[in-house]
Short mmCIF file of C-alpha atoms in Angstrom, two decimals:
data_model
loop_
_atom_site.label_atom_id
_atom_site.label_comp_id
_atom_site.label_asym_id
_atom_site.label_seq_id
_atom_site.Cartn_x
_atom_site.Cartn_y
_atom_site.Cartn_z
CA MET A 1 -15.18 0.51 -21.64
CA GLU A 2 -16.13 2.32 -24.85
CA LYS A 3 -13.66 4.97 -25.94
CA GLN A 4 -15.29 8.33 -26.44
CA THR A 5 -14.95 10.05 -29.84
CA ILE A 6 -16.64 13.44 -30.03
CA LEU A 7 -17.60 15.40 -33.14
CA GLN A 8 -17.76 19.18 -32.97
CA GLY A 9 -20.99 19.30 -34.92
CA PHE A 10 -20.56 22.68 -36.63
CA GLU A 11 -18.09 25.21 -38.01
CA TRP A 12 -18.14 29.01 -38.08
CA TYR A 13 -19.10 29.53 -41.71
CA LEU A 14 -22.11 27.24 -41.98
CA PRO A 15 -24.85 28.78 -44.15
CA ALA A 16 -27.29 30.88 -42.12
CA ASP A 17 -30.25 29.10 -43.67
CA GLY A 18 -31.77 27.46 -40.60
CA THR A 19 -31.22 23.90 -41.86
CA HIS A 20 -28.40 22.60 -39.66
CA TRP A 21 -30.55 20.87 -37.04
CA LYS A 22 -32.21 18.93 -39.89
CA ILE A 23 -28.82 18.09 -41.43
CA LEU A 24 -27.55 16.71 -38.11
CA ALA A 25 -30.66 14.55 -37.77
CA GLU A 26 -30.17 13.24 -41.31
CA LYS A 27 -26.53 12.42 -40.62
CA ALA A 28 -27.15 10.70 -37.27
CA GLU A 29 -26.80 7.12 -38.53
CA GLU A 30 -23.86 8.07 -40.75
CA LEU A 31 -21.97 9.61 -37.85
CA ARG A 32 -22.46 6.55 -35.68
CA HIS A 33 -21.35 4.35 -38.57
CA PHE A 34 -18.17 6.41 -38.83
CA GLY A 35 -17.38 5.54 -35.20
CA ILE A 36 -18.45 8.79 -33.57
CA ASN A 37 -20.37 8.31 -30.33
CA ALA A 38 -20.86 11.87 -29.02
CA ILE A 39 -21.56 15.26 -30.56
CA TRP A 40 -20.95 18.80 -29.33
CA MET A 41 -23.79 20.87 -30.76
CA PRO A 42 -23.57 24.65 -31.25
CA PRO A 43 -25.35 27.10 -28.92
CA ALA A 44 -29.05 26.58 -29.48
CA TYR A 45 -30.52 29.83 -28.19
CA LYS A 46 -31.20 33.16 -29.85
CA GLY A 47 -28.19 35.42 -30.30
CA SER A 48 -28.12 39.18 -30.81
CA GLU A 49 -27.73 38.74 -34.59
CA GLY A 50 -30.79 36.51 -34.83
CA ALA A 51 -30.64 34.01 -37.68
CA ASN A 52 -27.08 35.12 -38.51
CA ASP A 53 -25.65 34.56 -35.02
CA VAL A 54 -23.29 31.58 -34.65
CA GLY A 55 -24.59 31.40 -31.08
CA TYR A 56 -21.95 33.14 -28.98
CA GLY A 57 -23.70 36.51 -28.80
CA THR A 58 -26.24 35.30 -26.21
CA TYR A 59 -29.49 37.26 -26.21
CA ASP A 60 -32.27 35.04 -24.80
CA LEU A 61 -31.42 31.68 -23.24
CA TYR A 62 -35.07 30.62 -23.30
CA ASP A 63 -35.54 31.24 -27.04
CA LEU A 64 -34.40 28.08 -28.82
CA GLY A 65 -35.85 29.22 -32.13
CA GLU A 66 -39.43 29.69 -30.98
CA PHE A 67 -40.06 33.43 -30.78
CA ASP A 68 -39.88 36.30 -33.26
CA GLN A 69 -36.92 38.13 -31.77
CA LYS A 70 -33.86 39.80 -33.32
CA GLY A 71 -35.44 39.62 -36.76
CA SER A 72 -36.30 35.93 -36.90
CA VAL A 73 -38.00 33.02 -35.24
CA LYS A 74 -35.30 30.54 -36.25
CA THR A 75 -31.77 30.61 -34.96
CA LYS A 76 -28.96 30.10 -37.48
CA TYR A 77 -29.52 26.37 -37.11
CA GLY A 78 -33.31 26.11 -37.17
CA THR A 79 -36.33 26.06 -34.88
CA LYS A 80 -36.83 24.72 -31.37
CA ASP A 81 -38.84 21.74 -32.65
CA GLU A 82 -36.11 20.93 -35.20
CA TYR A 83 -33.49 21.15 -32.45
CA LEU A 84 -35.34 18.72 -30.20
CA SER A 85 -35.98 16.38 -33.14
CA SER A 86 -32.29 16.47 -34.01
CA ILE A 87 -31.34 15.53 -30.46
CA ALA A 88 -33.83 12.66 -30.53
CA ALA A 89 -32.45 11.34 -33.84
CA LEU A 90 -28.84 11.56 -32.67
CA LYS A 91 -29.64 9.84 -29.39
CA LYS A 92 -31.56 7.10 -31.21
CA ALA A 93 -28.46 6.49 -33.33
CA GLY A 94 -26.40 6.05 -30.16
CA LEU A 95 -24.70 9.43 -29.81
CA LYS A 96 -24.42 11.40 -26.59
CA ILE A 97 -25.35 15.08 -26.79
CA TYR A 98 -23.18 17.87 -25.40
CA ALA A 99 -24.65 21.37 -25.37
CA ASP A 100 -22.64 24.57 -25.77
CA ILE A 101 -23.21 26.97 -22.85
CA VAL A 102 -22.31 30.68 -23.05
CA PHE A 103 -22.60 32.29 -19.60
CA ASP A 104 -19.95 35.01 -19.91
CA HIS A 105 -22.06 37.75 -21.49
CA PHE A 106 -25.38 38.84 -22.95
CA MET A 107 -25.67 40.96 -26.10
CA GLY A 108 -28.37 42.88 -27.95
CA ALA A 109 -30.20 44.49 -25.00
CA ASP A 110 -33.70 45.84 -25.57
CA GLU A 111 -33.36 49.12 -23.63
CA THR A 112 -30.71 51.42 -22.18
CA GLU A 113 -30.22 52.38 -18.54
CA ILE A 114 -28.33 55.20 -16.85
CA VAL A 115 -25.56 53.65 -14.76
CA SER A 116 -22.68 54.95 -12.68
CA ALA A 117 -19.42 53.53 -14.04
CA VAL A 118 -15.62 53.79 -14.12
CA SER A 119 -13.69 53.25 -17.35
CA TYR A 120 -10.53 51.11 -17.56
CA HIS A 121 -7.63 50.62 -19.96
CA PHE A 122 -8.37 48.05 -22.66
CA ASP A 123 -5.00 46.36 -22.12
CA ASP A 124 -4.84 46.70 -18.32
CA ARG A 125 -8.18 46.40 -16.54
CA THR A 126 -6.51 47.09 -13.19
CA LYS A 127 -5.95 50.75 -14.16
CA PRO A 128 -8.93 53.13 -14.27
CA THR A 129 -8.95 55.91 -16.86
CA SER A 130 -11.73 57.97 -15.25
CA GLY A 131 -13.51 58.63 -12.04
CA GLU A 132 -17.07 57.47 -11.40
CA GLU A 133 -19.45 58.97 -13.96
CA GLU A 134 -22.84 58.30 -15.43
CA ILE A 135 -23.09 56.47 -18.75
CA GLU A 136 -26.00 55.23 -20.85
CA ALA A 137 -25.63 51.48 -21.24
CA TRP A 138 -27.57 48.93 -23.25
CA THR A 139 -28.25 46.61 -20.31
CA LYS A 140 -32.00 46.00 -20.00
CA PHE A 141 -33.26 42.72 -21.43
CA THR A 142 -37.06 42.49 -21.48
CA PHE A 143 -37.44 39.87 -24.24
CA PRO A 144 -40.62 41.41 -25.71
CA GLY A 145 -41.04 38.64 -28.28
CA ARG A 146 -41.21 35.95 -25.60
CA GLN A 147 -43.53 37.90 -23.25
CA GLY A 148 -42.52 36.02 -20.12
CA LYS A 149 -43.09 32.49 -21.39
CA TYR A 150 -40.99 29.94 -19.40
CA ASN A 151 -39.46 32.70 -17.25
CA GLU A 152 -40.60 36.26 -16.46
CA TYR A 153 -37.28 37.58 -15.16
CA GLN A 154 -35.92 40.72 -16.82
CA TRP A 155 -32.22 41.45 -16.72
CA THR A 156 -30.92 44.90 -15.77
CA TRP A 157 -27.54 46.52 -15.17
CA LYS A 158 -27.54 45.02 -11.68
CA ASN A 159 -27.01 41.57 -13.27
CA PHE A 160 -23.89 42.79 -15.08
CA SER A 161 -20.53 44.17 -14.03
CA GLY A 162 -19.61 46.08 -17.16
CA VAL A 163 -20.03 47.01 -20.82
CA ASP A 164 -17.80 48.46 -23.52
CA TYR A 165 -19.99 51.28 -24.86
CA ASP A 166 -21.55 54.50 -23.57
CA ALA A 167 -24.51 55.26 -25.83
CA ARG A 168 -24.83 58.84 -24.51
CA GLU A 169 -21.31 59.90 -25.48
CA LYS A 170 -20.87 57.23 -28.19
CA ASP A 171 -17.69 56.26 -26.36
CA HIS A 172 -15.98 52.87 -26.59
CA ALA A 173 -14.18 51.89 -23.37
CA ILE A 174 -14.18 49.15 -20.73
CA PHE A 175 -16.75 50.37 -18.20
CA ASN A 176 -17.16 48.79 -14.76
CA PHE A 177 -20.43 49.54 -13.00
CA ALA A 178 -20.63 51.55 -9.77
CA ASP A 179 -18.28 50.10 -7.17
CA LYS A 180 -18.57 46.47 -8.31
CA GLY A 181 -14.95 46.01 -9.39
CA TRP A 182 -13.81 43.07 -11.47
CA GLU A 183 -13.99 39.44 -10.35
CA PRO A 184 -10.49 38.55 -9.02
CA LYS A 185 -10.65 34.78 -9.68
CA VAL A 186 -10.26 34.95 -13.45
CA ASP A 187 -7.37 34.87 -15.92
CA ASP A 188 -4.82 37.65 -15.39
CA GLU A 189 -4.37 38.52 -19.06
CA ASN A 190 -4.84 42.29 -19.56
CA GLY A 191 -4.36 42.60 -15.80
CA ASN A 192 -7.80 41.06 -15.25
CA PHE A 193 -9.77 39.29 -17.98
CA ASP A 194 -13.20 39.27 -16.33
CA TYR A 195 -14.54 41.46 -19.12
CA LEU A 196 -14.65 39.97 -22.62
CA MET A 197 -17.56 41.49 -24.55
CA GLY A 198 -21.17 42.68 -24.40
CA CYS A 199 -22.85 42.90 -21.02
CA ASN A 200 -20.52 41.02 -18.67
CA LEU A 201 -22.49 38.85 -16.24
CA ASP A 202 -21.92 39.70 -12.58
CA MET A 203 -21.46 36.34 -10.88
CA GLU A 204 -21.34 38.01 -7.46
CA ASN A 205 -25.00 38.97 -7.85
CA PRO A 206 -27.09 36.16 -6.27
CA GLU A 207 -29.97 36.79 -8.68
CA THR A 208 -27.70 36.29 -11.68
CA VAL A 209 -26.45 32.94 -10.38
CA GLU A 210 -29.99 31.91 -9.40
CA GLN A 211 -31.37 32.68 -12.85
CA LEU A 212 -28.60 30.76 -14.61
CA ASP A 213 -29.35 27.80 -12.37
CA LYS A 214 -33.10 28.00 -13.07
CA TRP A 215 -32.41 28.07 -16.78
CA GLY A 216 -30.07 25.06 -16.49
CA LYS A 217 -32.80 23.02 -14.79
CA TRP A 218 -35.34 23.99 -17.47
CA TYR A 219 -32.94 23.35 -20.34
CA GLN A 220 -31.68 19.97 -19.17
CA GLU A 221 -35.18 18.70 -18.46
CA LEU A 222 -36.31 19.86 -21.91
CA THR A 223 -33.39 18.53 -23.93
CA GLY A 224 -32.04 15.59 -21.95
CA VAL A 225 -28.46 16.45 -22.91
CA ASP A 226 -25.63 14.30 -21.60
CA GLY A 227 -23.09 17.02 -20.92
CA TYR A 228 -21.86 20.50 -21.65
CA ARG A 229 -19.15 22.48 -23.38
CA LEU A 230 -18.58 25.67 -21.39
CA ASP A 231 -17.54 28.74 -23.35
CA ALA A 232 -14.89 31.28 -22.28
CA VAL A 233 -14.33 29.92 -18.76
CA LYS A 234 -11.11 31.96 -18.29
CA HIS A 235 -13.34 35.06 -18.08
CA ILE A 236 -15.75 33.63 -15.48
CA ARG A 237 -15.20 33.11 -11.75
CA PHE A 238 -13.28 29.85 -11.62
CA ASP A 239 -15.59 28.10 -9.15
CA LEU A 240 -18.86 29.40 -10.65
CA PHE A 241 -19.79 26.19 -12.43
CA VAL A 242 -19.21 23.84 -9.48
CA ASP A 243 -22.70 24.19 -7.97
CA TRP A 244 -24.29 24.54 -11.40
CA ILE A 245 -22.85 21.21 -12.56
CA LEU A 246 -23.62 19.43 -9.29
CA HIS A 247 -27.24 20.56 -9.56
CA ARG A 248 -27.51 19.25 -13.14
CA ARG A 249 -25.99 15.93 -12.04
CA GLU A 250 -28.53 15.61 -9.23
CA GLU A 251 -31.41 16.39 -11.59
CA LYS A 252 -30.26 13.92 -14.24
CA ASP A 253 -29.19 11.40 -11.57
CA SER A 254 -26.06 10.55 -13.54
CA ASP A 255 -22.62 11.86 -14.35
CA LEU A 256 -22.28 14.53 -17.01
CA PHE A 257 -19.37 15.04 -19.36
CA VAL A 258 -18.29 18.68 -19.02
CA VAL A 259 -15.45 20.40 -20.88
CA GLY A 260 -14.41 24.02 -20.54
CA GLU A 261 -12.82 26.29 -23.13
CA TYR A 262 -9.89 28.01 -21.38
CA TRP A 263 -7.98 29.51 -24.28
CA SER A 264 -4.41 29.60 -23.05
CA ASP A 265 -1.25 27.71 -23.95
CA GLU A 266 0.08 28.21 -20.41
CA LEU A 267 -0.22 24.82 -18.75
CA GLU A 268 -0.05 26.23 -15.22
CA LYS A 269 -3.19 28.29 -15.80
CA LEU A 270 -5.11 25.26 -17.02
CA GLN A 271 -4.01 23.22 -14.03
CA GLU A 272 -5.05 26.03 -11.68
CA TYR A 273 -8.49 26.06 -13.26
CA LEU A 274 -8.88 22.30 -12.93
CA ASP A 275 -8.07 22.56 -9.23
CA SER A 276 -10.34 25.58 -8.68
CA SER A 277 -13.28 23.89 -10.39
CA GLY A 278 -13.09 20.83 -8.18
CA ASN A 279 -11.98 18.49 -11.00
CA LEU A 280 -15.56 18.46 -12.29
CA ILE A 281 -14.61 20.05 -15.60
CA SER A 282 -12.23 18.75 -18.24
CA LEU A 283 -10.42 21.29 -20.42
CA PHE A 284 -9.53 21.50 -24.07
CA ASP A 285 -5.82 20.84 -24.46
CA VAL A 286 -4.96 24.19 -26.04
CA PRO A 287 -1.18 23.73 -25.53
CA LEU A 288 -1.34 20.52 -27.59
CA HIS A 289 -3.19 22.36 -30.36
CA PHE A 290 -0.39 24.90 -30.53
CA ASN A 291 2.23 22.14 -30.60
CA LEU A 292 0.39 20.59 -33.56
CA PHE A 293 0.17 24.01 -35.22
CA GLN A 294 3.91 24.57 -34.76
CA ALA A 295 4.76 21.11 -36.07
CA ALA A 296 2.69 21.78 -39.18
CA SER A 297 3.99 25.27 -39.93
CA THR A 298 7.74 25.28 -39.18
CA MET A 299 9.09 23.45 -42.26
CA GLY A 300 10.17 20.37 -40.33
CA ASN A 301 12.01 22.29 -37.62
CA PHE A 302 9.70 21.27 -34.77
CA ASP A 303 11.20 18.57 -32.53
CA MET A 304 8.58 15.84 -32.66
CA ARG A 305 9.88 14.34 -29.43
CA GLN A 306 8.31 17.40 -27.74
CA ILE A 307 4.86 17.08 -29.31
CA PHE A 308 3.25 16.38 -25.91
CA ALA A 309 5.54 18.66 -23.88
CA GLY A 310 3.75 21.21 -21.71
CA THR A 311 0.30 19.78 -22.45
CA LEU A 312 -2.61 18.50 -20.40
CA ILE A 313 -2.13 15.10 -22.07
CA GLU A 314 1.29 14.98 -20.41
CA THR A 315 0.25 16.16 -16.94
CA ARG A 316 -3.52 15.67 -16.49
CA PRO A 317 -4.52 13.12 -19.16
CA ASP A 318 -7.82 12.20 -17.51
CA TRP A 319 -8.99 15.80 -17.87
CA ALA A 320 -7.53 16.50 -21.33
CA VAL A 321 -9.92 16.96 -24.23
CA THR A 322 -7.80 16.97 -27.35
CA PHE A 323 -8.49 18.63 -30.71
CA VAL A 324 -6.70 19.58 -33.90
CA ASP A 325 -8.79 22.60 -34.95
CA ASN A 326 -12.12 24.21 -34.08
CA HIS A 327 -14.43 27.06 -35.10
CA ASP A 328 -12.14 29.65 -33.47
CA THR A 329 -8.92 28.47 -35.14
CA GLN A 330 -10.43 28.54 -38.63
CA GLN A 331 -9.02 30.90 -41.23
CA GLY A 332 -10.29 34.42 -40.65
CA GLN A 333 -11.20 33.93 -36.99
CA SER A 334 -9.73 35.82 -34.03
CA LEU A 335 -7.81 32.79 -32.77
CA GLU A 336 -6.73 31.61 -36.22
CA SER A 337 -4.06 28.92 -35.93
CA TRP A 338 -5.10 26.44 -38.61
CA VAL A 339 -3.17 23.18 -38.74
CA GLU A 340 -2.09 22.80 -42.36
CA GLY A 341 -3.68 20.02 -44.38
CA TRP A 342 -0.51 18.01 -45.01
CA PHE A 343 -0.16 17.42 -41.24
CA LYS A 344 -3.81 16.72 -40.42
CA LEU A 345 -3.50 12.93 -40.41
CA GLN A 346 -0.41 13.06 -38.19
CA ALA A 347 -2.32 15.34 -35.80
CA TYR A 348 -5.44 13.17 -35.75
CA SER A 349 -3.36 10.03 -35.22
CA LEU A 350 -1.85 11.70 -32.15
CA ILE A 351 -5.26 12.32 -30.58
CA LEU A 352 -7.32 9.37 -31.87
CA LEU A 353 -4.89 6.46 -31.60
CA ARG A 354 -3.63 6.81 -28.04
CA ASN A 355 -4.97 5.78 -24.64
CA GLU A 356 -4.80 9.27 -23.12
CA GLY A 357 -7.30 12.06 -23.58
CA THR A 358 -10.76 12.45 -25.09
CA PRO A 359 -10.53 13.50 -28.77
CA VAL A 360 -12.77 15.92 -30.63
CA ILE A 361 -13.02 15.85 -34.43
CA PHE A 362 -13.78 19.15 -36.14
CA TRP A 363 -16.79 19.30 -38.49
CA GLY A 364 -14.70 21.10 -41.09
CA ASP A 365 -12.10 18.34 -41.12
CA LEU A 366 -14.78 15.68 -41.58
CA TYR A 367 -17.00 17.46 -44.11
CA GLY A 368 -14.94 20.41 -45.35
CA THR A 369 -15.58 24.16 -45.21
CA GLU A 370 -15.72 26.97 -47.76
CA ASN A 371 -12.01 27.55 -47.11
CA ALA A 372 -10.65 24.05 -46.60
CA GLU A 373 -11.27 20.57 -47.95
CA ALA A 374 -12.20 17.63 -45.77
CA VAL A 375 -9.25 15.55 -44.57
CA GLY A 376 -10.67 12.58 -46.46
CA GLU A 377 -10.87 8.82 -46.11
CA GLY A 378 -7.75 8.66 -43.96
CA LEU A 379 -9.55 10.46 -41.13
CA ASN A 380 -12.55 8.15 -41.45
CA ALA A 381 -10.20 5.16 -41.17
CA LEU A 382 -8.60 6.53 -37.99
CA ILE A 383 -12.00 7.13 -36.38
CA LYS A 384 -13.17 3.61 -37.23
CA LEU A 385 -9.93 2.07 -36.01
CA ARG A 386 -10.35 3.86 -32.68
CA GLU A 387 -13.78 2.30 -32.34
CA GLU A 388 -12.81 -1.21 -33.47
CA LEU A 389 -9.42 -1.76 -31.82
CA ILE A 390 -8.70 -2.54 -28.20
CA PHE A 391 -5.50 -0.55 -27.77
CA GLY A 392 -4.07 -2.40 -24.77
CA SER A 393 -0.75 -1.23 -23.34
CA GLN A 394 1.12 1.53 -25.12
CA ALA A 395 4.85 1.93 -25.79
CA ASP A 396 6.36 5.18 -27.11
CA TYR A 397 9.35 5.48 -29.44
CA PHE A 398 9.90 9.23 -29.24
CA ASP A 399 13.63 8.99 -29.86
CA ASP A 400 14.19 11.10 -32.99
CA PRO A 401 13.49 14.82 -33.63
CA ASP A 402 11.72 14.06 -36.93
CA VAL A 403 10.42 10.48 -36.83
CA ILE A 404 8.41 9.28 -33.84
CA GLY A 405 6.22 6.26 -33.25
CA TRP A 406 4.33 4.17 -30.74
CA THR A 407 2.75 0.75 -30.49
CA CYS A 408 -0.32 -0.64 -28.81
CA THR A 409 -0.25 -4.29 -27.80
CA GLY A 410 -3.88 -4.96 -28.53
CA ASP A 411 -5.64 -7.69 -26.59
CA PHE A 412 -5.15 -11.46 -26.51
CA ASP A 413 -8.91 -12.00 -26.77
CA GLN A 414 -9.39 -9.59 -29.68
CA LYS A 415 -8.45 -11.29 -32.89
CA ASP A 416 -6.36 -9.19 -35.29
CA SER A 417 -5.57 -6.49 -32.72
CA GLY A 418 -2.34 -4.55 -32.17
CA MET A 419 -1.08 -1.40 -33.86
CA ALA A 420 2.11 0.46 -34.72
CA VAL A 421 2.07 4.15 -35.65
CA ILE A 422 5.01 6.01 -37.19
CA MET A 423 5.05 9.61 -38.42
CA THR A 424 7.32 12.45 -39.46
CA ASN A 425 7.07 16.20 -39.99
CA ALA A 426 10.17 16.13 -42.21
CA GLY A 427 12.05 13.36 -44.04
CA GLY A 428 10.94 9.76 -43.86
CA GLY A 429 12.66 6.83 -42.20
CA GLU A 430 11.96 3.65 -40.32
CA LYS A 431 11.78 2.50 -36.75
CA GLU A 432 12.14 -0.88 -35.09
CA MET A 433 9.22 -1.26 -32.69
CA THR A 434 7.60 -4.07 -30.72
CA VAL A 435 3.84 -4.57 -30.80
CA SER A 436 3.48 -7.76 -28.73
CA ALA A 437 4.62 -11.36 -28.83
CA ILE A 438 0.97 -12.40 -29.02
CA HIS A 439 1.12 -11.21 -32.66
CA GLU A 440 4.12 -13.38 -33.64
CA GLY A 441 4.14 -14.10 -37.38
CA GLU A 442 1.27 -11.76 -38.21
CA THR A 443 1.53 -9.43 -41.20
CA PHE A 444 0.89 -5.75 -40.61
CA VAL A 445 0.06 -3.22 -43.36
CA ASP A 446 -0.45 0.52 -43.46
CA LEU A 447 -4.17 1.17 -42.95
CA LEU A 448 -3.80 4.61 -44.59
CA GLY A 449 -2.13 3.23 -47.70
CA ASN A 450 0.71 5.73 -47.50
CA ASN A 451 3.29 2.94 -47.53
CA GLU A 452 3.06 -0.38 -49.38
CA ALA A 453 5.34 -2.32 -47.03
CA LYS A 454 4.11 -5.56 -45.46
CA ILE A 455 5.71 -6.14 -42.07
CA THR A 456 5.82 -9.67 -40.64
CA LEU A 457 6.37 -9.58 -36.88
CA ASP A 458 9.06 -11.83 -35.41
CA GLU A 459 8.72 -14.15 -32.39
CA ASN A 460 8.81 -11.14 -30.05
CA GLY A 461 6.16 -9.26 -32.00
CA GLN A 462 8.81 -6.90 -33.32
CA GLY A 463 9.15 -5.35 -36.78
CA THR A 464 10.78 -2.50 -38.68
CA PHE A 465 8.14 -0.01 -39.79
CA PRO A 466 8.82 2.58 -42.51
CA VAL A 467 7.28 6.02 -43.13
CA ASN A 468 7.54 8.26 -46.17
CA ASP A 469 8.52 11.95 -46.19
CA GLY A 470 5.99 14.19 -44.42
CA GLN A 471 3.52 11.37 -43.77
CA VAL A 472 2.08 9.04 -41.14
CA SER A 473 1.59 5.29 -41.44
CA VAL A 474 -0.67 3.24 -39.18
CA TYR A 475 0.25 -0.45 -39.30
CA VAL A 476 -2.39 -2.99 -38.30
CA ASN A 477 -3.07 -6.66 -38.94
CA GLU A 478 -4.07 -7.27 -42.60
CA LYS A 479 -7.48 -8.58 -41.57
CA MET A 480 -8.14 -5.54 -39.38
CA ALA A 481 -7.17 -3.27 -42.27
CA GLN A 482 -9.63 -5.08 -44.56
CA LYS A 483 -12.37 -4.78 -41.94
CA ILE A 484 -11.83 -1.02 -41.51
CA ARG A 485 -11.63 -0.36 -45.25
CA GLY A 486 -14.83 -2.35 -45.78
#
């Protein structure tokens, strides 16, 4: 079975020049050559900031860069036709397409409405700060540029449960409409984290759920995507997506890969969500990201034996989608927790070269950003090795606070297989590890070129593998290393 390797196909600071869909199409063959076989594309519909919107300020789900709305026809990434052409090119190259879905909120309403509301504390949404009073809220979405094409429904305050601004009094607060209350089955941060931003969708309103389902049917039929990345699921009723996903599966007549973004390092909360969503949705392994961040930023004081402690990889590996960084953890973003460059290859080895989890590579790490350089050829080598090598059984040597390692036996039928990985977040060292007796007498070298040692395995497939200070070495058969390096 082919191992999945996903690319997050964007970063926050891409130029707002409407060329990204074309760039992805042009890179389709290159990405597949690298060893990437799936891509998570950014939100494709018009946001409230028009051509400058990264895609998370949802305005019109049906405008994929087709209508003159919010100051532009194009989205940040291009036009609808360019989007569909990009999908076609990526699919032709052999990549699966995962779409980014933002169902938590709408932004950039076209008109205001007078609504009865109660305000709440920003840091405790269980405590009201006012009685019921009338406010003027930007909550009516008429989509004048689209004029009813594809769908004539107009959204009003009845589709939402709250906003954070009263236009009449120019007052910023967390306002809950009428007697709706907040959805109880959400994350309990700030008392209740139903409300995040903009016009918060009311998932108890049958029309809201119906319209999201209608859009999903339209969108999947139009694009033919193979799965979804769900934004901000901790703020949305935990079981909301169950029917939505089942309907998309029925329409496509196949399984869909679905991953949710639940931004929390509390493992129990992630496990609760997996259970509540019927095990239909995988989750990003946020606790693992923070372990990687800590290992990279604590001057060698992180105990590497605990790198997988308290993570989804440790407890629910089949539902763990692993990553090193993403658009939210970039420098300058609200969730900034950037894994420092010196530790990137260690981090990517931990997610790409193991049997557990589904790894995601960040666009900025592959191609660089305005604030950070690309990881370089080492990352490309890890991606290609993941594609080429049958890992086989896996043995961990997590027996030192600084230097850890693991081996994969490879496969008897795959010539030149087998692997030994050793890394440190502090001083270097060496570790005696067994790959497999099927590799007796073979010579293993460091694919990354960080160490020049040549290790000849004994009759048990065992060798002593060294690693230099603050580095990772990935030892493979000499012929496999030559194949990967080209």
